[in-house]
Coordinates of N, CA and C in Angstrom, one line a residue:
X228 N 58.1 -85.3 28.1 CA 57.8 -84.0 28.7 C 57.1 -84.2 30.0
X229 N 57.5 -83.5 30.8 CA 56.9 -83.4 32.4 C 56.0 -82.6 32.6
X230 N 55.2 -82.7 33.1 CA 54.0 -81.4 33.5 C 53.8 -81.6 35.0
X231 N 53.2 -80.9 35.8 CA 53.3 -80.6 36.8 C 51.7 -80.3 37.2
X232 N 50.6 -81.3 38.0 CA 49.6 -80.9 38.3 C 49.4 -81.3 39.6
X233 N 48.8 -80.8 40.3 CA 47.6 -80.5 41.7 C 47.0 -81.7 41.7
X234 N 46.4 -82.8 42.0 CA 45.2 -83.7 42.2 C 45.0 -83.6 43.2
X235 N 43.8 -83.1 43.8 CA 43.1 -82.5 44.7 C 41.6 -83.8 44.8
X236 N 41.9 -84.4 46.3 CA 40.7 -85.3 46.4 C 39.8 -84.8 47.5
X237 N 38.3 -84.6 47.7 CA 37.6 -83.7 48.2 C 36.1 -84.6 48.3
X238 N 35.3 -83.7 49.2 CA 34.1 -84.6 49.6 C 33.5 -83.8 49.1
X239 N 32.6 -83.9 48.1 CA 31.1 -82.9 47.9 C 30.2 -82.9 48.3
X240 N 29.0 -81.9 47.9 CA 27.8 -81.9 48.8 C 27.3 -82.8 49.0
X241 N 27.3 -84.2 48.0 CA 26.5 -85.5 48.4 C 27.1 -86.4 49.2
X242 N 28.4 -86.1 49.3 CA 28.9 -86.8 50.3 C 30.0 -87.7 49.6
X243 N 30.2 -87.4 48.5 CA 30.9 -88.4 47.6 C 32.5 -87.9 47.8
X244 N 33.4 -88.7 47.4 CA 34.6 -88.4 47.0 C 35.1 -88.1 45.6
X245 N 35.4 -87.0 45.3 CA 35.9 -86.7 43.4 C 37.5 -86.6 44.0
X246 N 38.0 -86.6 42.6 CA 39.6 -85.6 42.6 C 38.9 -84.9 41.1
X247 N 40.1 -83.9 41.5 CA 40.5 -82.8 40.4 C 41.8 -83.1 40.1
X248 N 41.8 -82.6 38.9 CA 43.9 -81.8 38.4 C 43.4 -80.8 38.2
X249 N 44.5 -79.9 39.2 CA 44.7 -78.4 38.6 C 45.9 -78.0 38.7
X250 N 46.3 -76.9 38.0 CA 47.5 -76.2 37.9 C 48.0 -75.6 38.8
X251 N 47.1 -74.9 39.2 CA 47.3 -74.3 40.4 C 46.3 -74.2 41.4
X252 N 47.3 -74.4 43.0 CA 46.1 -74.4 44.1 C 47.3 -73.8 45.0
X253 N 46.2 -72.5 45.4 CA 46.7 -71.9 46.6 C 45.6 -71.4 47.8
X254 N 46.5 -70.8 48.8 CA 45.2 -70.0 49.8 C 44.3 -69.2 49.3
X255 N 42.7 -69.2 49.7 CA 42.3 -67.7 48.9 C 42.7 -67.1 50.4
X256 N 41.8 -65.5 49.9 CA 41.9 -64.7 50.6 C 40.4 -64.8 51.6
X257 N 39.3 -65.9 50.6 CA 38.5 -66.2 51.5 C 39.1 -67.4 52.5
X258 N 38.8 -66.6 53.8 CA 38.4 -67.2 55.0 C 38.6 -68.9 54.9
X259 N 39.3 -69.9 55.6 CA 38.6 -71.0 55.6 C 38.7 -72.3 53.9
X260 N 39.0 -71.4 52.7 CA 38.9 -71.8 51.5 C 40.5 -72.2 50.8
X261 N 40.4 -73.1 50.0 CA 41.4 -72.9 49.1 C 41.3 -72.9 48.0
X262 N 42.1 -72.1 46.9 CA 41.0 -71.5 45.7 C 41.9 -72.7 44.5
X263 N 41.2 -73.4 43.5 CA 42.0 -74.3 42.7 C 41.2 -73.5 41.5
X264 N 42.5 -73.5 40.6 CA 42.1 -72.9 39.2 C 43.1 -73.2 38.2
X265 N 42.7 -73.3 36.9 CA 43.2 -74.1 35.9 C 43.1 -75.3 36.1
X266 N 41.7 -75.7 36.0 CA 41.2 -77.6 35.9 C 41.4 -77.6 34.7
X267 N 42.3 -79.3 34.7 CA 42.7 -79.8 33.7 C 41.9 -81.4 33.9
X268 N 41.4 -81.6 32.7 CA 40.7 -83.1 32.7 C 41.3 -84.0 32.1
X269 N 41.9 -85.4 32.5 CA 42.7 -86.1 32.1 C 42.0 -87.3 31.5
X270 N 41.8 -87.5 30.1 CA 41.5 -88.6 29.4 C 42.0 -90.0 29.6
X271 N 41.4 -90.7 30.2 CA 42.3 -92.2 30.1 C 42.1 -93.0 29.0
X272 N 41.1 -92.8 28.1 CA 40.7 -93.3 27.4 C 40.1 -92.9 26.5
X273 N 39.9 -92.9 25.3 CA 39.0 -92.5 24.2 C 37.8 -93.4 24.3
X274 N 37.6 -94.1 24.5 CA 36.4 -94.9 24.4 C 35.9 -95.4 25.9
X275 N 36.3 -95.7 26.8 CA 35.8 -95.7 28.2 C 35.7 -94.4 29.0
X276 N 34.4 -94.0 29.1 CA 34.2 -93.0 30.2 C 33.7 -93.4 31.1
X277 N 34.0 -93.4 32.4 CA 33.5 -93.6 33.4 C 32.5 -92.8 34.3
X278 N 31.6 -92.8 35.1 CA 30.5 -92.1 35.4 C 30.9 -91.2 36.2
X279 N 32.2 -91.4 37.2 CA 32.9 -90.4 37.8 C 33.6 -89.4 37.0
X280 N 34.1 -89.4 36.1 CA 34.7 -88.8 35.0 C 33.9 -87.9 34.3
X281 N 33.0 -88.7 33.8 CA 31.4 -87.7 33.2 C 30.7 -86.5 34.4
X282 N 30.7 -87.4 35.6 CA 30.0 -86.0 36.7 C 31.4 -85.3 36.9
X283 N 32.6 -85.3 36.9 CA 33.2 -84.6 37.2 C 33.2 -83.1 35.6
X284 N 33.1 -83.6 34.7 CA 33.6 -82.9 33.3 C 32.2 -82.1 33.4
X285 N 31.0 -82.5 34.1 CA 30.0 -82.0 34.1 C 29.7 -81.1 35.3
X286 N 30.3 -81.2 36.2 CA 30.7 -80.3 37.4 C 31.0 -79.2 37.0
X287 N 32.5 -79.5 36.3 CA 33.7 -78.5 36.3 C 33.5 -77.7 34.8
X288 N 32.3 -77.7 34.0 CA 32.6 -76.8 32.5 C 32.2 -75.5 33.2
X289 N 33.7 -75.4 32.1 CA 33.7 -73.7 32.0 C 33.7 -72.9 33.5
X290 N 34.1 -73.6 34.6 CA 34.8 -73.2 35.7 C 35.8 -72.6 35.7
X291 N 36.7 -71.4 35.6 CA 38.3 -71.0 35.7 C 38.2 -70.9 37.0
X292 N 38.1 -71.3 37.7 CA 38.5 -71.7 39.7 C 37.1 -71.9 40.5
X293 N 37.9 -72.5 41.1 CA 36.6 -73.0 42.7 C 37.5 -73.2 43.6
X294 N 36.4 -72.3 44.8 CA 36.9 -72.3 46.2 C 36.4 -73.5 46.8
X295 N 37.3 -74.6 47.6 CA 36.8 -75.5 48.4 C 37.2 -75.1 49.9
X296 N 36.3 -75.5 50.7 CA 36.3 -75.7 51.8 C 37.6 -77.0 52.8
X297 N 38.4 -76.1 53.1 CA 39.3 -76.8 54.1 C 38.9 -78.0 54.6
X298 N 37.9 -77.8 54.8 CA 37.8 -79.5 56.0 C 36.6 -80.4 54.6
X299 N 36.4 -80.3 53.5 CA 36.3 -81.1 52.4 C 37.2 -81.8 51.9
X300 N 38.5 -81.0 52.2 CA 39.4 -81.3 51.3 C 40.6 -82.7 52.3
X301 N 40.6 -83.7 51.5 CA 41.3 -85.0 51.8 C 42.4 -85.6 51.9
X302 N 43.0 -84.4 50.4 CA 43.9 -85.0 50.0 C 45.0 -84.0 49.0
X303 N 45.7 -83.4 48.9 CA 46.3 -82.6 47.9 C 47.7 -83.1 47.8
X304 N 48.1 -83.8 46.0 CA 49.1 -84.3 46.0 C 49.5 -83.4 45.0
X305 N 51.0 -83.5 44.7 CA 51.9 -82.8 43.5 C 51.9 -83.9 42.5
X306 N 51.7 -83.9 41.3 CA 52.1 -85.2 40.1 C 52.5 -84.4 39.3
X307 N 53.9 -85.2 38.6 CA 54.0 -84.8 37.2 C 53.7 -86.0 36.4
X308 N 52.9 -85.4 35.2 CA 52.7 -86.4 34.1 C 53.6 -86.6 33.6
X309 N 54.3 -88.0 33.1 CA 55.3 -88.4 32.2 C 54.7 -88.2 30.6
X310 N 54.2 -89.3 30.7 CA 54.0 -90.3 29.3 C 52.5 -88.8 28.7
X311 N 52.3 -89.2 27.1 CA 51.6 -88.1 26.7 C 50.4 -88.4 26.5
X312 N 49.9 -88.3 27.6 CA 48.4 -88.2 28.0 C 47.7 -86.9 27.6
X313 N 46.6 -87.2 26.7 CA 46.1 -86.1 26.2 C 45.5 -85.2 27.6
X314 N 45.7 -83.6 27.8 CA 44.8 -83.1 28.6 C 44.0 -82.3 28.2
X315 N 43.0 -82.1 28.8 CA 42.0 -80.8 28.3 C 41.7 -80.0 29.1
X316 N 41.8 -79.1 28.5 CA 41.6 -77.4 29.7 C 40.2 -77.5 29.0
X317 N 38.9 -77.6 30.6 CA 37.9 -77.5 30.4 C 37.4 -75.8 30.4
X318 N 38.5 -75.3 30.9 CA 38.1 -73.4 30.7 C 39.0 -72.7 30.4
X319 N 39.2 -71.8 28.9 CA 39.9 -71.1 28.6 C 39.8 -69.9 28.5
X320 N 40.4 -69.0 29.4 CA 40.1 -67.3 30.0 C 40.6 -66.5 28.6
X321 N 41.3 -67.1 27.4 CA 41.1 -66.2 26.6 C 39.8 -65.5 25.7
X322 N 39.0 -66.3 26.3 CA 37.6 -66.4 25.3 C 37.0 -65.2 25.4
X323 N 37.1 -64.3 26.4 CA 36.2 -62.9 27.3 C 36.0 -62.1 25.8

C-alpha cells in the first residue's frame, strides 16, 4: 500500500534543521506562511530513538497544524511510503 506524505525540511528558532511528514501542506491565508497539518511521525525503529526524533515528537504533540514561515522552509518533497512502516498521527481532531 502506497501513502502519500509532505516531508517538509525547515530551520527553527534555534537555528537547527528538522523535517516533518504531513498530509497536507498548502498556502495559508496568513500572509508570508505555509500552513502544514496532519503531522504524521514515522517510527524507524522500536528500539532506537534518536534525539532529533524525540525533539521533534516533543515539538509537534497534539499540534493539528503549524504555520511556517516561507523563507524557513528548505525543502518540500512529495513521498509515498511503500513498505509498512508503522505511522502515528501525533493529533487526532476527533477527540473535541
Amino acid at each position: 500500500m502506497k501513502k502519500k506524505l509532505f516531508k517538509i525540511t525547515f530551520v527553527n528558532g534555534e537555528k537547527e534543521s528538522m523535517t516533518i511528514h504531513a498530509s497536507s501542506v498548502n498556502p495559508s491565508s496568513f500572509l508570508g506562511l505555509i500552513e502544514v497539518s496532519d503531522i504524521v511521525f514515522m517510527d524507524s525503529s522500536d528500539i532506537l530513538v534518536t534525539p532529533g526524533d524525540d525533539k521533534i515528537k516533543t515539538e509537534f504533540k497534539n499540534v493539528e497544524r503549524t504555520f511556517l514561515p516561507i523563507n524557513t522552509i528548505i525543502r518540500i518533497d512529495e513521498v509515498y511510503i511503500e513498505k509498512e512502516t508503522p505511522i502515528i498521527r501525533l493529533y487526532n481532531g476527533d477527540d473535541d
